[in-house]
Short mmCIF file of C-alpha atoms in Angstrom, two decimals:
data_model
loop_
_atom_site.label_atom_id
_atom_site.label_comp_id
_atom_site.label_asym_id
_atom_site.label_seq_id
_atom_site.Cartn_x
_atom_site.Cartn_y
_atom_site.Cartn_z
CA MET A 1403 42.01 232.10 -41.95
CA THR A 1404 43.58 231.84 -45.37
CA GLU A 1405 44.71 235.07 -46.96
CA PHE A 1406 43.06 235.06 -50.36
CA ALA A 1407 45.10 236.24 -53.31
CA SER A 1408 44.48 239.81 -54.46
CA PRO A 1409 45.57 239.67 -58.08
CA ALA A 1410 45.92 242.86 -60.03
CA VAL A 1411 42.74 243.36 -62.00
CA GLN A 1412 43.76 243.87 -65.61
CA PRO A 1413 40.98 245.35 -67.78
CA ASP A 1414 40.35 243.50 -71.03
CA PRO A 1415 37.21 245.02 -72.55
CA ASP A 1416 37.71 243.27 -75.90
CA LYS A 1417 37.59 239.85 -74.24
CA GLY A 1418 34.61 240.96 -72.17
CA ALA A 1419 32.79 241.95 -75.36
CA ARG A 1420 33.48 238.51 -76.89
CA VAL A 1421 32.19 236.74 -73.78
CA ALA A 1422 29.05 238.90 -73.78
CA HIS A 1423 28.47 238.31 -77.50
CA ASP A 1424 28.72 234.53 -77.23
CA ASP A 1425 26.54 234.53 -74.13
CA ARG A 1426 23.76 236.49 -75.79
CA ALA A 1427 24.01 234.43 -78.96
CA HIS A 1428 24.03 230.96 -77.43
CA VAL A 1429 23.30 230.78 -73.66
CA PHE A 1430 19.71 230.29 -72.54
CA HIS A 1431 19.47 231.68 -69.01
CA SER A 1432 17.30 230.39 -66.18
CA TRP A 1433 14.42 232.37 -64.67
CA SER A 1434 14.74 235.03 -67.38
CA ALA A 1435 13.00 236.57 -70.34
CA GLN A 1436 15.97 236.17 -72.67
CA ALA A 1437 15.67 239.46 -74.56
CA GLN A 1438 15.35 241.50 -71.38
CA ILE A 1439 18.65 240.60 -69.68
CA SER A 1440 22.26 241.61 -70.14
CA PRO A 1441 24.46 239.31 -68.03
CA LEU A 1442 27.63 240.91 -66.67
CA PRO A 1443 30.75 239.12 -68.02
CA ILE A 1444 32.97 238.11 -65.09
CA ALA A 1445 36.75 237.98 -65.50
CA GLY A 1446 37.77 236.54 -62.13
CA ALA A 1447 37.19 236.27 -58.39
CA SER A 1448 39.04 235.80 -55.12
CA GLY A 1449 37.89 235.66 -51.52
CA SER A 1450 34.82 237.85 -51.13
CA HIS A 1451 35.30 239.77 -54.39
CA PHE A 1452 34.77 239.29 -58.12
CA TRP A 1453 35.49 241.62 -61.02
CA ASP A 1454 34.46 242.23 -64.61
CA PHE A 1455 36.51 242.71 -67.77
CA GLU A 1456 36.35 246.49 -67.39
CA GLY A 1457 38.33 246.14 -64.16
CA THR A 1458 35.41 246.96 -61.83
CA LYS A 1459 35.68 245.00 -58.58
CA TYR A 1460 32.71 244.07 -56.42
CA LEU A 1461 32.44 243.00 -52.78
CA ASP A 1462 29.94 240.17 -52.99
CA PHE A 1463 27.09 240.48 -50.49
CA SER A 1464 25.17 237.71 -52.27
CA SER A 1465 27.68 234.81 -52.31
CA GLN A 1466 26.37 234.40 -55.86
CA LEU A 1467 23.24 232.35 -55.05
CA VAL A 1468 24.06 232.25 -51.32
CA ASN A 1469 26.36 229.32 -51.97
CA VAL A 1470 29.99 230.51 -52.10
CA ASN A 1471 30.36 230.07 -48.35
CA ILE A 1472 34.10 229.39 -48.41
CA GLY A 1473 34.87 232.31 -50.71
CA TYR A 1474 36.12 232.37 -54.28
CA GLN A 1475 39.21 230.42 -55.35
CA HIS A 1476 40.20 229.16 -51.90
CA PRO A 1477 43.69 227.81 -52.67
CA LYS A 1478 43.33 224.66 -50.55
CA LEU A 1479 39.99 223.79 -52.11
CA VAL A 1480 41.28 224.37 -55.64
CA ALA A 1481 44.31 222.17 -54.86
CA ALA A 1482 42.08 219.40 -53.50
CA ILE A 1483 40.06 219.33 -56.72
CA GLN A 1484 43.25 219.24 -58.78
CA GLU A 1485 44.62 216.36 -56.70
CA ALA A 1486 41.35 214.45 -56.99
CA ALA A 1487 41.28 214.97 -60.76
CA ALA A 1488 44.80 213.58 -61.04
CA ARG A 1489 43.80 210.56 -58.96
CA GLN A 1490 40.38 209.75 -60.43
CA CYS A 1491 38.08 212.07 -62.36
CA THR A 1492 34.93 209.98 -62.28
CA ILE A 1493 33.42 206.66 -61.32
CA ALA A 1494 29.82 205.38 -61.31
CA PRO A 1495 27.70 205.63 -58.14
CA SER A 1496 27.55 201.83 -57.87
CA PHE A 1497 31.22 201.64 -56.83
CA ALA A 1498 32.76 202.55 -53.48
CA ASP A 1499 34.89 205.64 -54.04
CA GLU A 1500 37.43 207.10 -51.60
CA SER A 1501 36.22 210.70 -51.82
CA ARG A 1502 32.54 209.72 -51.75
CA SER A 1503 32.96 207.49 -48.71
CA GLU A 1504 34.93 210.10 -46.81
CA ALA A 1505 32.52 212.92 -47.66
CA ALA A 1506 29.54 210.83 -46.51
CA ARG A 1507 31.28 209.93 -43.25
CA MET A 1508 32.24 213.53 -42.51
CA ILE A 1509 28.75 214.86 -43.28
CA ALA A 1510 27.17 212.16 -41.10
CA GLU A 1511 29.55 212.99 -38.24
CA ARG A 1512 28.37 216.61 -38.34
CA ALA A 1513 24.67 215.77 -38.60
CA PRO A 1514 22.50 215.53 -35.47
CA GLY A 1515 20.99 212.41 -33.93
CA SER A 1516 20.96 209.16 -35.88
CA LEU A 1517 21.26 210.75 -39.31
CA ASP A 1518 24.08 208.54 -40.52
CA LYS A 1519 23.61 207.81 -44.26
CA VAL A 1520 23.99 210.19 -47.20
CA PHE A 1521 22.32 210.03 -50.61
CA PHE A 1522 24.26 212.31 -52.94
CA THR A 1523 22.69 214.44 -55.66
CA ASN A 1524 23.93 217.12 -58.05
CA GLY A 1525 22.22 219.99 -56.22
CA GLY A 1526 19.54 221.15 -53.83
CA ALA A 1527 16.47 220.59 -56.00
CA GLU A 1528 17.35 216.94 -56.50
CA ALA A 1529 17.94 216.67 -52.75
CA THR A 1530 14.43 217.86 -51.84
CA GLU A 1531 12.96 215.81 -54.69
CA ASN A 1532 14.51 212.61 -53.36
CA ALA A 1533 13.79 213.43 -49.73
CA MET A 1534 10.08 213.67 -50.51
CA ARG A 1535 10.30 210.38 -52.40
CA MET A 1536 11.96 208.71 -49.41
CA ALA A 1537 9.32 210.04 -47.02
CA LYS A 1538 6.46 208.79 -49.18
CA LEU A 1539 7.94 205.33 -49.57
CA HIS A 1540 8.83 205.11 -45.88
CA THR A 1541 5.35 206.09 -44.67
CA GLY A 1542 3.19 204.76 -47.51
CA ARG A 1543 1.45 208.14 -47.59
CA HIS A 1544 1.22 210.66 -50.42
CA LYS A 1545 0.93 214.23 -49.08
CA VAL A 1546 3.73 216.67 -48.30
CA LEU A 1547 3.16 219.94 -46.41
CA THR A 1548 5.35 222.97 -47.10
CA THR A 1549 5.00 226.69 -46.38
CA TYR A 1550 3.90 229.44 -48.75
CA ARG A 1551 7.09 231.41 -48.10
CA SER A 1552 9.51 228.80 -49.37
CA TYR A 1553 11.69 227.72 -52.24
CA HIS A 1554 12.67 224.07 -52.60
CA GLY A 1555 14.03 223.87 -56.16
CA ALA A 1556 12.92 223.68 -59.77
CA THR A 1557 12.58 219.97 -60.50
CA ALA A 1558 9.15 218.38 -60.92
CA ALA A 1559 8.20 217.83 -57.29
CA SER A 1560 10.41 220.48 -55.68
CA ILE A 1561 8.92 223.35 -57.70
CA VAL A 1562 5.38 222.32 -56.74
CA ALA A 1563 6.52 222.08 -53.12
CA THR A 1564 7.83 225.64 -53.46
CA GLY A 1565 5.45 228.21 -52.06
CA ASP A 1566 6.59 231.36 -53.83
CA PRO A 1567 5.50 232.64 -57.27
CA ARG A 1568 8.07 230.57 -59.16
CA ARG A 1569 5.63 227.70 -58.64
CA TRP A 1570 2.76 229.30 -60.56
CA ALA A 1571 3.98 228.79 -64.13
CA ASN A 1572 4.86 225.18 -63.35
CA GLU A 1573 1.37 224.18 -62.22
CA PRO A 1574 -0.39 221.84 -62.37
CA GLY A 1575 2.27 219.44 -61.20
CA MET A 1576 2.77 216.64 -58.72
CA THR A 1577 -0.30 216.01 -56.59
CA GLY A 1578 -0.31 215.82 -52.83
CA ILE A 1579 1.45 219.12 -51.99
CA VAL A 1580 -0.36 221.25 -49.41
CA HIS A 1581 0.87 224.70 -48.41
CA PHE A 1582 0.44 226.38 -45.04
CA TRP A 1583 1.63 229.54 -43.30
CA GLY A 1584 4.85 229.47 -41.32
CA PRO A 1585 5.78 231.98 -38.60
CA TYR A 1586 6.65 235.53 -39.68
CA PRO A 1587 6.19 237.88 -36.70
CA TYR A 1588 6.73 241.08 -38.70
CA ARG A 1589 3.84 240.24 -41.04
CA SER A 1590 1.93 237.78 -38.90
CA GLN A 1591 -0.86 235.81 -40.56
CA PHE A 1592 -2.07 235.05 -37.04
CA HIS A 1593 -2.36 238.62 -35.69
CA ALA A 1594 0.24 237.78 -33.05
CA ASP A 1595 1.63 240.43 -30.72
CA SER A 1596 4.88 238.65 -29.82
CA ALA A 1597 7.26 235.98 -31.06
CA GLU A 1598 5.91 233.62 -28.41
CA GLN A 1599 2.34 234.16 -29.55
CA GLU A 1600 3.39 233.79 -33.20
CA CYS A 1601 4.99 230.44 -32.40
CA GLU A 1602 1.95 229.18 -30.53
CA ARG A 1603 -0.53 230.27 -33.21
CA ALA A 1604 1.60 229.04 -36.12
CA LEU A 1605 1.80 225.59 -34.54
CA GLN A 1606 -1.96 225.57 -33.96
CA HIS A 1607 -2.47 226.57 -37.60
CA LEU A 1608 -0.32 223.62 -38.67
CA ARG A 1609 -2.40 221.32 -36.49
CA ASP A 1610 -5.57 222.72 -38.05
CA VAL A 1611 -4.23 222.07 -41.57
CA LEU A 1612 -3.34 218.52 -40.59
CA MET A 1613 -6.81 218.03 -39.13
CA VAL A 1614 -8.57 218.91 -42.38
CA GLU A 1615 -6.03 217.15 -44.61
CA GLY A 1616 -5.98 213.98 -42.52
CA PRO A 1617 -2.66 213.39 -40.75
CA GLN A 1618 -2.79 209.74 -41.77
CA THR A 1619 -2.39 210.89 -45.40
CA VAL A 1620 0.65 213.12 -44.77
CA ALA A 1621 4.08 211.66 -45.47
CA ALA A 1622 6.21 214.70 -44.62
CA ILE A 1623 6.40 218.28 -43.45
CA MET A 1624 9.28 220.01 -45.25
CA LEU A 1625 10.63 223.31 -43.91
CA GLU A 1626 13.55 225.55 -44.72
CA THR A 1627 15.08 225.73 -41.24
CA VAL A 1628 15.62 229.44 -41.83
CA VAL A 1629 13.58 230.57 -44.84
CA GLY A 1630 16.09 231.84 -47.40
CA THR A 1631 15.19 233.79 -50.53
CA ASN A 1632 11.69 234.46 -49.22
CA GLY A 1633 12.86 236.62 -46.37
CA ILE A 1634 15.52 235.16 -44.03
CA LEU A 1635 12.71 234.21 -41.66
CA VAL A 1636 14.30 232.93 -38.45
CA PRO A 1637 11.81 230.66 -36.65
CA PRO A 1638 10.83 231.78 -33.15
CA ASP A 1639 12.18 229.67 -30.34
CA GLY A 1640 10.02 226.61 -29.84
CA TYR A 1641 8.61 226.44 -33.36
CA LEU A 1642 10.88 223.76 -34.78
CA ALA A 1643 10.60 221.72 -31.60
CA GLY A 1644 6.82 222.03 -31.94
CA VAL A 1645 6.95 220.79 -35.53
CA ARG A 1646 9.13 217.89 -34.43
CA ALA A 1647 6.57 216.98 -31.74
CA ILE A 1648 3.68 217.14 -34.23
CA CYS A 1649 5.56 214.89 -36.66
CA ASP A 1650 6.27 212.39 -33.87
CA GLU A 1651 2.63 212.43 -32.79
CA PHE A 1652 1.28 211.58 -36.26
CA GLY A 1653 4.13 209.49 -37.68
CA ILE A 1654 5.09 212.20 -40.19
CA VAL A 1655 8.61 212.59 -41.58
CA TYR A 1656 10.23 215.94 -40.75
CA ILE A 1657 12.40 217.13 -43.66
CA ALA A 1658 14.75 220.06 -43.00
CA ASP A 1659 15.67 221.87 -46.21
CA GLU A 1660 19.09 223.30 -45.36
CA VAL A 1661 20.25 223.79 -48.93
CA MET A 1662 20.83 227.48 -48.19
CA ALA A 1663 20.94 227.60 -44.38
CA GLY A 1664 23.43 224.78 -43.80
CA PHE A 1665 27.21 224.46 -43.77
CA GLY A 1666 28.19 227.63 -41.96
CA ARG A 1667 25.63 230.09 -43.26
CA CYS A 1668 23.95 230.29 -39.83
CA GLY A 1669 27.15 229.77 -37.84
CA GLU A 1670 26.60 226.01 -37.42
CA TRP A 1671 27.17 222.96 -39.58
CA PHE A 1672 23.39 222.60 -39.75
CA ALA A 1673 21.02 225.41 -38.81
CA VAL A 1674 18.80 223.04 -36.78
CA ASP A 1675 21.66 222.86 -34.28
CA HIS A 1676 20.68 226.35 -33.11
CA TRP A 1677 17.49 224.89 -31.69
CA GLY A 1678 18.68 221.39 -30.78
CA VAL A 1679 16.18 219.75 -33.12
CA THR A 1680 16.81 216.55 -35.07
CA PRO A 1681 14.86 216.09 -38.33
CA ASP A 1682 14.40 212.74 -40.06
CA LEU A 1683 15.96 213.96 -43.30
CA ILE A 1684 18.23 216.94 -44.00
CA CYS A 1685 18.66 218.29 -47.53
CA PHE A 1686 21.95 220.04 -48.29
CA ALA A 1687 23.88 221.54 -51.22
CA LYS A 1688 25.37 225.01 -51.82
CA GLY A 1689 27.71 225.54 -48.84
CA VAL A 1690 28.80 221.90 -48.60
CA ASN A 1691 31.52 222.76 -51.14
CA SER A 1692 30.54 226.30 -52.17
CA GLY A 1693 29.55 225.24 -55.65
CA TYR A 1694 33.12 224.63 -56.80
CA VAL A 1695 31.72 221.40 -58.31
CA PRO A 1696 27.94 220.65 -58.33
CA LEU A 1697 26.92 218.66 -55.24
CA GLY A 1698 23.91 218.15 -52.98
CA GLY A 1699 22.34 215.39 -51.00
CA VAL A 1700 20.08 214.04 -48.29
CA VAL A 1701 21.26 213.00 -44.83
CA ILE A 1702 19.05 210.10 -43.75
CA SER A 1703 18.01 208.85 -40.31
CA ALA A 1704 18.71 205.25 -39.35
CA GLU A 1705 14.99 204.46 -39.30
CA ILE A 1706 14.33 205.69 -42.82
CA ALA A 1707 17.54 204.19 -44.18
CA ALA A 1708 16.45 200.81 -42.78
CA THR A 1709 13.31 200.97 -44.94
CA PHE A 1710 15.55 200.37 -47.92
CA ASP A 1711 17.76 197.65 -46.45
CA ASP A 1712 15.90 194.97 -48.42
CA ARG A 1713 13.75 197.20 -50.59
CA VAL A 1714 15.12 198.92 -53.67
CA PHE A 1715 15.18 202.71 -53.49
CA PRO A 1716 13.75 203.75 -56.90
CA GLY A 1717 15.98 206.72 -57.60
CA GLY A 1718 19.47 207.53 -58.80
CA LEU A 1719 21.66 209.91 -60.77
CA THR A 1720 24.57 209.26 -63.11
CA TYR A 1721 26.73 211.74 -61.21
CA SER A 1722 25.55 210.93 -57.67
CA GLY A 1723 28.53 211.39 -55.38
CA HIS A 1724 30.83 212.51 -58.18
CA PRO A 1725 34.45 212.02 -57.02
CA LEU A 1726 35.56 215.59 -57.77
CA ALA A 1727 32.52 217.04 -56.03
CA CYS A 1728 32.96 214.81 -52.98
CA ALA A 1729 36.69 215.58 -52.80
CA SER A 1730 35.83 219.28 -52.74
CA ALA A 1731 33.31 218.70 -49.93
CA VAL A 1732 35.92 216.85 -47.86
CA ALA A 1733 38.42 219.65 -48.38
CA SER A 1734 35.82 222.32 -47.58
CA MET A 1735 34.85 220.71 -44.27
CA ARG A 1736 38.50 220.36 -43.30
CA ILE A 1737 39.15 224.00 -44.15
CA PHE A 1738 36.15 225.06 -42.05
CA ASP A 1739 37.69 223.23 -39.08
CA GLU A 1740 41.30 224.28 -39.64
CA GLU A 1741 40.54 227.94 -40.22
CA GLY A 1742 37.74 228.45 -37.70
CA ILE A 1743 35.23 229.60 -40.29
CA LEU A 1744 32.19 228.84 -38.11
CA GLU A 1745 33.81 230.93 -35.38
CA ASN A 1746 34.40 233.74 -37.88
CA VAL A 1747 30.71 233.72 -38.83
CA ARG A 1748 29.59 233.91 -35.20
CA LYS A 1749 32.10 236.59 -34.21
CA VAL A 1750 31.57 238.88 -37.19
CA SER A 1751 27.82 238.45 -36.89
CA ASP A 1752 27.81 239.42 -33.22
CA THR A 1753 30.38 242.22 -33.35
CA VAL A 1754 29.80 243.77 -36.78
CA ILE A 1755 26.63 242.72 -38.60
CA ALA A 1756 24.06 242.77 -35.80
CA PRO A 1757 25.08 246.10 -34.21
CA ARG A 1758 25.72 247.83 -37.51
CA LEU A 1759 22.39 246.75 -39.02
CA ALA A 1760 20.63 247.95 -35.87
CA GLU A 1761 22.21 251.37 -36.40
CA ILE A 1762 21.23 251.33 -40.07
CA ALA A 1763 17.63 250.46 -39.21
CA GLU A 1764 17.51 253.29 -36.70
CA ARG A 1765 18.81 255.77 -39.27
CA HIS A 1766 16.72 254.81 -42.29
CA PRO A 1767 12.91 255.10 -42.21
CA SER A 1768 12.69 252.73 -45.19
CA VAL A 1769 14.08 249.87 -43.09
CA GLY A 1770 11.06 248.26 -41.47
CA GLU A 1771 12.85 245.34 -39.86
CA VAL A 1772 16.27 243.74 -39.63
CA ARG A 1773 16.44 240.00 -38.90
CA GLY A 1774 18.87 237.13 -39.22
CA LEU A 1775 21.73 235.20 -37.69
CA GLY A 1776 25.22 234.18 -38.74
CA PHE A 1777 25.91 235.49 -42.25
CA PHE A 1778 22.22 235.23 -43.12
CA TRP A 1779 20.44 238.60 -42.69
CA ALA A 1780 17.64 240.56 -44.34
CA LEU A 1781 16.52 244.18 -44.30
CA GLU A 1782 12.81 244.47 -45.02
CA LEU A 1783 12.12 247.77 -46.78
CA VAL A 1784 8.86 249.67 -46.44
CA LYS A 1785 7.08 252.76 -47.70
CA ASP A 1786 5.52 253.37 -44.32
CA PRO A 1787 7.21 252.13 -41.13
CA VAL A 1788 3.94 252.40 -39.20
CA THR A 1789 1.62 250.49 -41.55
CA ARG A 1790 4.54 248.33 -42.80
CA GLU A 1791 3.45 248.78 -46.41
CA PRO A 1792 6.19 247.11 -48.50
CA LEU A 1793 8.49 249.35 -50.49
CA VAL A 1794 7.39 247.50 -53.64
CA PRO A 1795 4.41 245.18 -54.13
CA TYR A 1796 4.66 241.43 -53.67
CA ASN A 1797 6.32 239.81 -56.71
CA ALA A 1798 6.90 243.25 -58.26
CA ALA A 1799 8.52 243.41 -61.70
CA GLY A 1800 9.32 246.09 -64.25
CA PRO A 1801 8.51 249.68 -63.18
CA SER A 1802 6.77 248.43 -60.03
CA ALA A 1803 10.14 247.17 -58.78
CA GLY A 1804 11.79 250.52 -59.50
CA PRO A 1805 12.82 251.45 -55.92
CA MET A 1806 14.55 248.11 -55.40
CA ASN A 1807 16.31 248.42 -58.75
CA GLU A 1808 17.50 251.87 -57.70
CA LEU A 1809 18.91 250.42 -54.47
CA ALA A 1810 20.76 247.68 -56.33
CA ALA A 1811 22.20 250.22 -58.76
CA ALA A 1812 23.37 252.47 -55.92
CA CYS A 1813 25.15 249.52 -54.29
CA LYS A 1814 26.83 248.43 -57.52
CA ALA A 1815 27.96 251.99 -58.25
CA GLU A 1816 30.09 251.83 -55.09
CA GLY A 1817 31.42 248.32 -55.70
CA LEU A 1818 28.96 246.26 -53.63
CA TRP A 1819 27.04 243.40 -55.28
CA PRO A 1820 23.71 243.09 -53.41
CA PHE A 1821 21.13 240.34 -53.08
CA THR A 1822 17.63 241.78 -53.52
CA HIS A 1823 14.30 239.97 -53.62
CA PHE A 1824 10.85 241.55 -53.57
CA ASN A 1825 11.05 244.35 -50.96
CA ARG A 1826 14.17 243.05 -49.21
CA THR A 1827 17.93 243.24 -49.48
CA HIS A 1828 19.89 240.42 -47.90
CA VAL A 1829 23.31 240.47 -46.29
CA VAL A 1830 24.70 237.05 -47.23
CA PRO A 1831 28.42 237.32 -48.07
CA PRO A 1832 30.89 234.42 -48.08
CA CYS A 1833 31.49 232.97 -44.61
CA THR A 1834 35.18 233.87 -44.95
CA THR A 1835 34.42 237.59 -45.20
CA THR A 1836 36.48 239.53 -42.67
CA ALA A 1837 35.19 242.05 -40.16
CA GLU A 1838 36.86 244.82 -42.15
CA GLU A 1839 35.26 243.73 -45.43
CA MET A 1840 31.89 243.38 -43.72
CA ALA A 1841 32.13 246.89 -42.28
CA GLU A 1842 33.08 248.26 -45.70
CA GLY A 1843 30.07 246.59 -47.33
CA LEU A 1844 27.66 247.74 -44.65
CA ASP A 1845 28.92 251.32 -45.03
CA ILE A 1846 28.09 251.17 -48.74
CA LEU A 1847 24.67 249.67 -48.01
CA ASP A 1848 24.04 252.40 -45.45
CA ARG A 1849 24.67 255.10 -48.06
CA ALA A 1850 22.66 253.29 -50.74
CA LEU A 1851 19.59 253.13 -48.50
CA ASP A 1852 19.27 256.91 -48.84
CA VAL A 1853 17.74 256.01 -52.21
CA THR A 1854 14.94 253.95 -50.66
CA ASP A 1855 14.31 256.55 -47.96
CA ARG A 1856 13.15 258.90 -50.71
CA HIS A 1857 10.24 256.55 -51.39
CA VAL A 1858 8.94 256.62 -47.82
CA THR A 1859 5.52 258.24 -47.77
CA ALA A 1860 4.84 258.45 -44.03
#
């Protein structure tokens, strides 16, 4: 793989202070109470690290928002964007563009089954938004089923489709969204004793929901292939195939939301490939070009695409398939192939992450469960490993989230930038992270978990 540059980190606190001042004075931040945050000014980044203006360097175990899959400042990807900008900075979606055409072809070649057309968006929320629109128009139905433990974006329909608490303040919203419980063996809603039983009962629950909602009214079932922010919930074997069978039985569109799980995060181009399942629509963003330029989209099956052969699709975006974004996606996919990045994810996952996290779980009573695959792992933290009481309450904030804040602070103090959510910390570094860097980060996490052990009450 490419050796990322390791530039000397030159502290410049005066510049950092100016950046912080302008940010606080003029930037309105998402998902935040503005007076209660103090964003860290970032001076630069390379590979799996970024650093601030004080000269403090962090190993990034969050990939920012689990999107910098190819690492920071990959020289080939930066060069591809520069070359594309010199050739053609922008063109409207109504034209055929070289980078857009090539990106669509390459994405379609990596998608399963007959998914052969790509509708480009600016990000993941617009991808799920348009996928639901396609499903409704294709079927003539109005309902969409999604799980409670899910996040699908913050646009009008996608935030209502979201199951987690970020939905609450945005309600009421689009009608027709129905939530149900997906599989989660560690905290089973179905009182299951095994992964096999969890799968069976979760599929029966879905059938029961369809029964009372009327399957003839349901346009789509949308699932994160591996649930992301809400827990890195890897579906038990057979679950996705069962959902596919239910969709086929009732003429329902199966939408796979792979905005976070796709493009290398799970060690495959698309996470569904782990289970050999072909959805009707796949939503992507994040890892397709690691956020170097905003890009997302929907990969569309031949059957659904044909619905719009002679019927106008009522949706579009000024920057759909932006040439610079598409050029970066082309370059990213080529780099993945040339440098064996999928192979790196699988190897480091098998030889470093999985065994090391197993050791960490054995050593720390606050670690209730470790789960994941590829570079997509979660440690679920508990107060009591027997009762599985969460370390902090669901949707905890302020003092209630204290133990998790202490964990994050302990990680940062040793130069590790963590991803924490509710009572979990996730291990989701860039897919280019080396075995040595991974081991270094896991050693820091191991030490930091001594903080959460002090909150165990059993």
